[in-house]
Structures are given as structure tokens and as C-alpha cells.
PDB file of C-alpha atoms in Angstrom:
ATOM      1  CA  MET A  11     -42.808  55.518  19.166  1.00 40.00           C
ATOM      2  CA  ALA A  12     -40.228  53.644  17.074  1.00 39.00           C
ATOM      3  CA  THR A  13     -37.384  55.509  15.488  1.00 34.00           C
ATOM      4  CA  THR A  14     -35.160  54.479  12.635  1.00 30.00           C
ATOM      5  CA  THR A  15     -31.617  55.625  12.114  1.00 33.00           C
ATOM      6  CA  THR A  16     -29.827  55.572   8.805  1.00 31.00           C
ATOM      7  CA  PRO A  17     -26.051  55.059   9.032  1.00 37.00           C
ATOM      8  CA  THR A  18     -23.881  57.670   7.378  1.00 33.00           C
ATOM      9  CA  THR A  19     -22.227  56.586   4.169  1.00 36.00           C
ATOM     10  CA  THR A  20     -19.653  58.027   1.870  1.00 36.00           C
ATOM     11  CA  PRO A  21     -20.523  57.692  -1.828  1.00 43.00           C
ATOM     12  CA  GLY A  22     -19.302  54.286  -2.955  1.00 44.00           C
ATOM     13  CA  THR A  23     -18.853  52.899   0.564  1.00 43.00           C
ATOM     14  CA  GLY A  24     -20.917  50.931   3.002  1.00 47.00           C
ATOM     15  CA  PRO A  25     -22.197  52.178   6.381  1.00 50.00           C
ATOM     16  CA  SER A  26     -19.222  53.612   8.318  1.00 50.00           C
ATOM     17  CA  THR A  27     -16.925  50.743   7.271  1.00 51.00           C
ATOM     18  CA  GLY A  28     -15.410  52.183   4.136  1.00 54.00           C
ATOM     19  CA  ALA A  29     -16.302  48.925   2.346  1.00 53.00           C
ATOM     20  CA  PRO A  30     -17.617  49.184  -1.228  1.00 53.00           C
ATOM     21  CA  VAL A  31     -21.382  49.196  -1.582  1.00 50.00           C
ATOM     22  CA  ARG A  32     -22.498  46.070  -3.409  1.00 57.00           C
ATOM     23  CA  LYS A  33     -25.324  46.543  -5.864  1.00 69.00           C
ATOM     24  CA  ALA A  34     -27.964  43.867  -5.905  1.00 80.00           C
ATOM     25  CA  PRO A  35     -27.609  41.498  -8.861  1.00 86.00           C
ATOM     26  CA  PRO A  36     -29.987  42.253 -11.739  1.00 90.00           C
ATOM     27  CA  ILE A  37     -30.982  38.587 -11.777  1.00 94.00           C
ATOM     28  CA  THR A  38     -31.441  35.844  -9.203  1.00 96.00           C
ATOM     29  CA  LEU A  39     -30.981  32.089  -9.471  1.00 97.00           C
ATOM     30  CA  THR A  40     -33.027  29.584  -7.500  1.00 97.00           C
ATOM     31  CA  ALA A  41     -31.343  26.860  -5.466  1.00 97.00           C
ATOM     32  CA  ASN A  42     -32.384  24.330  -8.155  1.00 97.00           C
ATOM     33  CA  ALA A  43     -30.753  26.399 -10.914  1.00 97.00           C
ATOM     34  CA  ILE A  44     -27.537  26.864  -8.931  1.00 97.00           C
ATOM     35  CA  ALA A  45     -27.314  23.151  -8.135  1.00 97.00           C
ATOM     36  CA  LYS A  46     -27.883  22.125 -11.763  1.00 97.00           C
ATOM     37  CA  VAL A  47     -25.322  24.596 -13.139  1.00 97.00           C
ATOM     38  CA  LYS A  48     -22.737  23.388 -10.598  1.00 97.00           C
ATOM     39  CA  GLU A  49     -23.506  19.775 -11.551  1.00 97.00           C
ATOM     40  CA  ILE A  50     -23.019  20.480 -15.277  1.00 96.00           C
ATOM     41  CA  MET A  51     -19.883  22.566 -14.647  1.00 96.00           C
ATOM     42  CA  ALA A  52     -18.290  19.752 -12.642  1.00 95.00           C
ATOM     43  CA  GLN A  53     -18.565  17.507 -15.721  1.00 96.00           C
ATOM     44  CA  GLN A  54     -16.616  19.962 -17.937  1.00 94.00           C
ATOM     45  CA  THR A  55     -12.889  19.647 -18.593  1.00 92.00           C
ATOM     46  CA  PRO A  56     -11.409  21.995 -17.627  1.00 93.00           C
ATOM     47  CA  VAL A  57     -13.965  23.176 -15.094  1.00 93.00           C
ATOM     48  CA  PRO A  58     -15.143  26.686 -16.095  1.00 95.00           C
ATOM     49  CA  ALA A  59     -14.803  29.639 -13.740  1.00 95.00           C
ATOM     50  CA  GLY A  60     -18.469  30.566 -13.945  1.00 96.00           C
ATOM     51  CA  LEU A  61     -21.699  31.008 -15.851  1.00 97.00           C
ATOM     52  CA  ARG A  62     -22.476  33.785 -18.327  1.00 96.00           C
ATOM     53  CA  LEU A  63     -26.099  34.928 -18.485  1.00 96.00           C
ATOM     54  CA  GLY A  64     -27.173  37.307 -21.194  1.00 92.00           C
ATOM     55  CA  VAL A  65     -29.665  38.523 -23.729  1.00 89.00           C
ATOM     56  CA  VAL A  66     -28.940  38.334 -27.448  1.00 88.00           C
ATOM     57  CA  GLY A  67     -30.804  39.639 -30.451  1.00 83.00           C
ATOM     58  CA  GLY A  68     -32.720  37.034 -32.402  1.00 74.00           C
ATOM     59  CA  GLY A  69     -35.693  34.754 -32.314  1.00 67.00           C
ATOM     60  CA  CYS A  70     -39.127  35.531 -33.659  1.00 68.00           C
ATOM     61  CA  SER A  71     -39.887  38.060 -30.891  1.00 65.00           C
ATOM     62  CA  GLY A  72     -36.618  39.994 -30.960  1.00 75.00           C
ATOM     63  CA  PHE A  73     -34.494  38.701 -28.051  1.00 81.00           C
ATOM     64  CA  SER A  74     -33.363  35.360 -26.654  1.00 85.00           C
ATOM     65  CA  TYR A  75     -31.661  34.394 -23.415  1.00 87.00           C
ATOM     66  CA  SER A  76     -28.155  32.999 -23.508  1.00 91.00           C
ATOM     67  CA  MET A  77     -26.312  30.816 -21.027  1.00 94.00           C
ATOM     68  CA  SER A  78     -22.734  29.666 -21.442  1.00 95.00           C
ATOM     69  CA  PHE A  79     -19.709  28.784 -19.363  1.00 96.00           C
ATOM     70  CA  GLU A  80     -16.819  31.234 -19.051  1.00 94.00           C
ATOM     71  CA  ASN A  81     -13.260  31.043 -17.797  1.00 93.00           C
ATOM     72  CA  GLN A  82     -13.075  34.730 -16.838  1.00 90.00           C
ATOM     73  CA  ALA A  83     -15.100  37.923 -16.764  1.00 89.00           C
ATOM     74  CA  GLY A  84     -14.992  40.266 -19.750  1.00 88.00           C
ATOM     75  CA  MET A  85     -14.065  43.944 -19.522  1.00 89.00           C
ATOM     76  CA  MET A  86     -17.688  45.125 -19.470  1.00 89.00           C
ATOM     77  CA  ASP A  87     -19.007  42.353 -17.204  1.00 93.00           C
ATOM     78  CA  LYS A  88     -20.365  42.564 -13.715  1.00 93.00           C
ATOM     79  CA  GLN A  89     -19.618  39.505 -11.606  1.00 94.00           C
ATOM     80  CA  TYR A  90     -22.024  38.147  -9.010  1.00 95.00           C
ATOM     81  CA  GLU A  91     -21.848  35.117  -6.761  1.00 95.00           C
ATOM     82  CA  PHE A  92     -24.704  32.794  -5.852  1.00 96.00           C
ATOM     83  CA  ASP A  93     -23.852  30.117  -3.277  1.00 96.00           C
ATOM     84  CA  GLY A  94     -20.294  29.842  -4.599  1.00 95.00           C
ATOM     85  CA  LEU A  95     -21.327  30.026  -8.281  1.00 96.00           C
ATOM     86  CA  LYS A  96     -19.782  32.940 -10.193  1.00 96.00           C
ATOM     87  CA  VAL A  97     -22.180  34.553 -12.665  1.00 96.00           C
ATOM     88  CA  PHE A  98     -21.064  37.043 -15.324  1.00 96.00           C
ATOM     89  CA  VAL A  99     -23.532  39.519 -16.868  1.00 95.00           C
ATOM     90  CA  ASP A 100     -22.628  42.191 -19.423  1.00 94.00           C
ATOM     91  CA  ALA A 101     -23.963  45.716 -18.872  1.00 92.00           C
ATOM     92  CA  THR A 102     -26.414  45.652 -21.795  1.00 91.00           C
ATOM     93  CA  SER A 103     -27.938  42.320 -20.768  1.00 92.00           C
ATOM     94  CA  ALA A 104     -28.233  43.488 -17.159  1.00 93.00           C
ATOM     95  CA  SER A 105     -30.762  46.147 -18.153  1.00 90.00           C
ATOM     96  CA  TYR A 106     -32.982  43.538 -19.872  1.00 89.00           C
ATOM     97  CA  LEU A 107     -32.599  41.068 -17.000  1.00 92.00           C
ATOM     98  CA  GLN A 108     -33.358  43.485 -14.132  1.00 93.00           C
ATOM     99  CA  GLY A 109     -35.585  41.647 -11.654  1.00 93.00           C
ATOM    100  CA  ALA A 110     -35.515  38.341 -13.571  1.00 93.00           C
ATOM    101  CA  GLN A 111     -35.178  34.919 -11.975  1.00 96.00           C
ATOM    102  CA  VAL A 112     -33.668  31.730 -13.417  1.00 95.00           C
ATOM    103  CA  ASP A 113     -35.012  28.392 -12.230  1.00 96.00           C
ATOM    104  CA  TYR A 114     -34.335  24.809 -13.233  1.00 96.00           C
ATOM    105  CA  ILE A 115     -37.467  22.706 -13.611  1.00 94.00           C
ATOM    106  CA  GLU A 116     -38.098  19.053 -14.329  1.00 93.00           C
ATOM    107  CA  THR A 117     -41.503  17.909 -15.548  1.00 90.00           C
ATOM    108  CA  LEU A 118     -42.883  14.896 -17.389  1.00 91.00           C
ATOM    109  CA  GLU A 119     -42.589  16.930 -20.594  1.00 88.00           C
ATOM    110  CA  GLY A 120     -38.911  17.736 -20.115  1.00 90.00           C
ATOM    111  CA  ALA A 121     -36.361  19.613 -18.071  1.00 92.00           C
ATOM    112  CA  GLY A 122     -34.554  22.899 -18.485  1.00 92.00           C
ATOM    113  CA  PHE A 123     -33.778  26.369 -17.278  1.00 92.00           C
ATOM    114  CA  LYS A 124     -36.699  28.771 -17.094  1.00 91.00           C
ATOM    115  CA  PHE A 125     -36.399  32.560 -17.072  1.00 90.00           C
ATOM    116  CA  GLU A 126     -39.103  34.596 -15.311  1.00 91.00           C
ATOM    117  CA  ASN A 127     -38.569  38.166 -16.453  1.00 86.00           C
ATOM    118  CA  PRO A 128     -40.862  41.040 -15.374  1.00 87.00           C
ATOM    119  CA  ASN A 129     -39.593  43.171 -18.289  1.00 82.00           C
ATOM    120  CA  VAL A 130     -41.020  40.892 -20.970  1.00 81.00           C
ATOM    121  CA  LYS A 131     -44.033  42.315 -22.786  1.00 75.00           C
ATOM    122  CA  SER A 132     -44.600  39.449 -25.232  1.00 68.00           C
ATOM    123  CA  THR A 133     -43.156  36.061 -26.163  1.00 68.00           C
ATOM    124  CA  CYS A 134     -43.224  33.916 -29.255  1.00 63.00           C
ATOM    125  CA  GLY A 135     -45.389  30.815 -29.529  1.00 59.00           C
ATOM    126  CA  CYS A 136     -42.566  28.444 -28.620  1.00 56.00           C
ATOM    127  CA  GLY A 137     -41.555  30.578 -25.631  1.00 55.00           C
ATOM    128  CA  SER A 138     -37.852  30.739 -26.509  1.00 57.00           C
ATOM    129  CA  SER A 139     -37.726  34.410 -27.502  1.00 56.00           C
ATOM    130  CA  PHE A 140     -39.268  37.567 -26.091  1.00 59.00           C
ATOM    131  CA  ASN A 141     -39.902  41.266 -26.646  1.00 60.00           C
ATOM    132  CA  VAL A 142     -39.634  44.196 -24.268  1.00 62.00           C
ATOM    133  CA  SER A 143     -41.176  47.629 -24.701  1.00 56.00           C
ATOM    134  CA  VAL A 144     -38.861  50.583 -24.437  1.00 46.00           C
TER     135      VAL A 144
END
């Protein structure tokens, strides 16, 4: 019979090391997305510190995704790292992005970043804005 042991932890620390517990990022980036962002960042002068991902009000369905380069995290931001790429997400956006994935795709019709978000209940016809149910 197999047994499983759970290490003891103190609130806010990792298993018996005293190290802070790291929460999983609300969003993930594919290897293609990370590589493309790094490529674009390397062409900027000066090179930004990281990528900001967020959700903003607007569009025909209520919300739109935002991506921009940042030189530092804001006061209300959480910072995550994906293969050396710093990603900043504000607390409000994090709740809308929970479980989402960003990919970079290239097709015959075009190329761009694609968000797959399990929280989306409907999108507009052009696919650039979305709605979530509360």
C-alpha cells in the first residue's frame, strides 16, 4: 500500500525551508510566444525590462487584451518569469486571465499573439474583444 506524506509548512513559506511559497502564474506563455516577445524586445531601444499582460475595458464585447513593454513593475503588479522573460500582471487583470494561455501563431492569413482564456463566455465577430460572466 502506497503512502503519501505532506511536508509541514508555515503559512507563507515552502516545505520546511522557510522559503516563500510561489503562487502559480494566472497565465502561461507558450515557447513560441516567449521567443517572439524576446525577439521584439531585443529590437527596442532601450530594451524593456519585461512584458505587461492585461485586460482593459472596451471593444464590442466588453473587454480586450492588452500587451505592452514595461521598464518596471507597478505597485499593484505581480511579476512572473517565463524562461527569462519578466511578465507583469496587475491584480484586476489576473482574475480575468486565470488559466489563460498566450501563444504566437503564424498562418497563411497572418501572424500574431493568440489568447486562449477559459473564462471567456462570448467574443465579438472579429475576435478581438470578449465577455465574461460574473
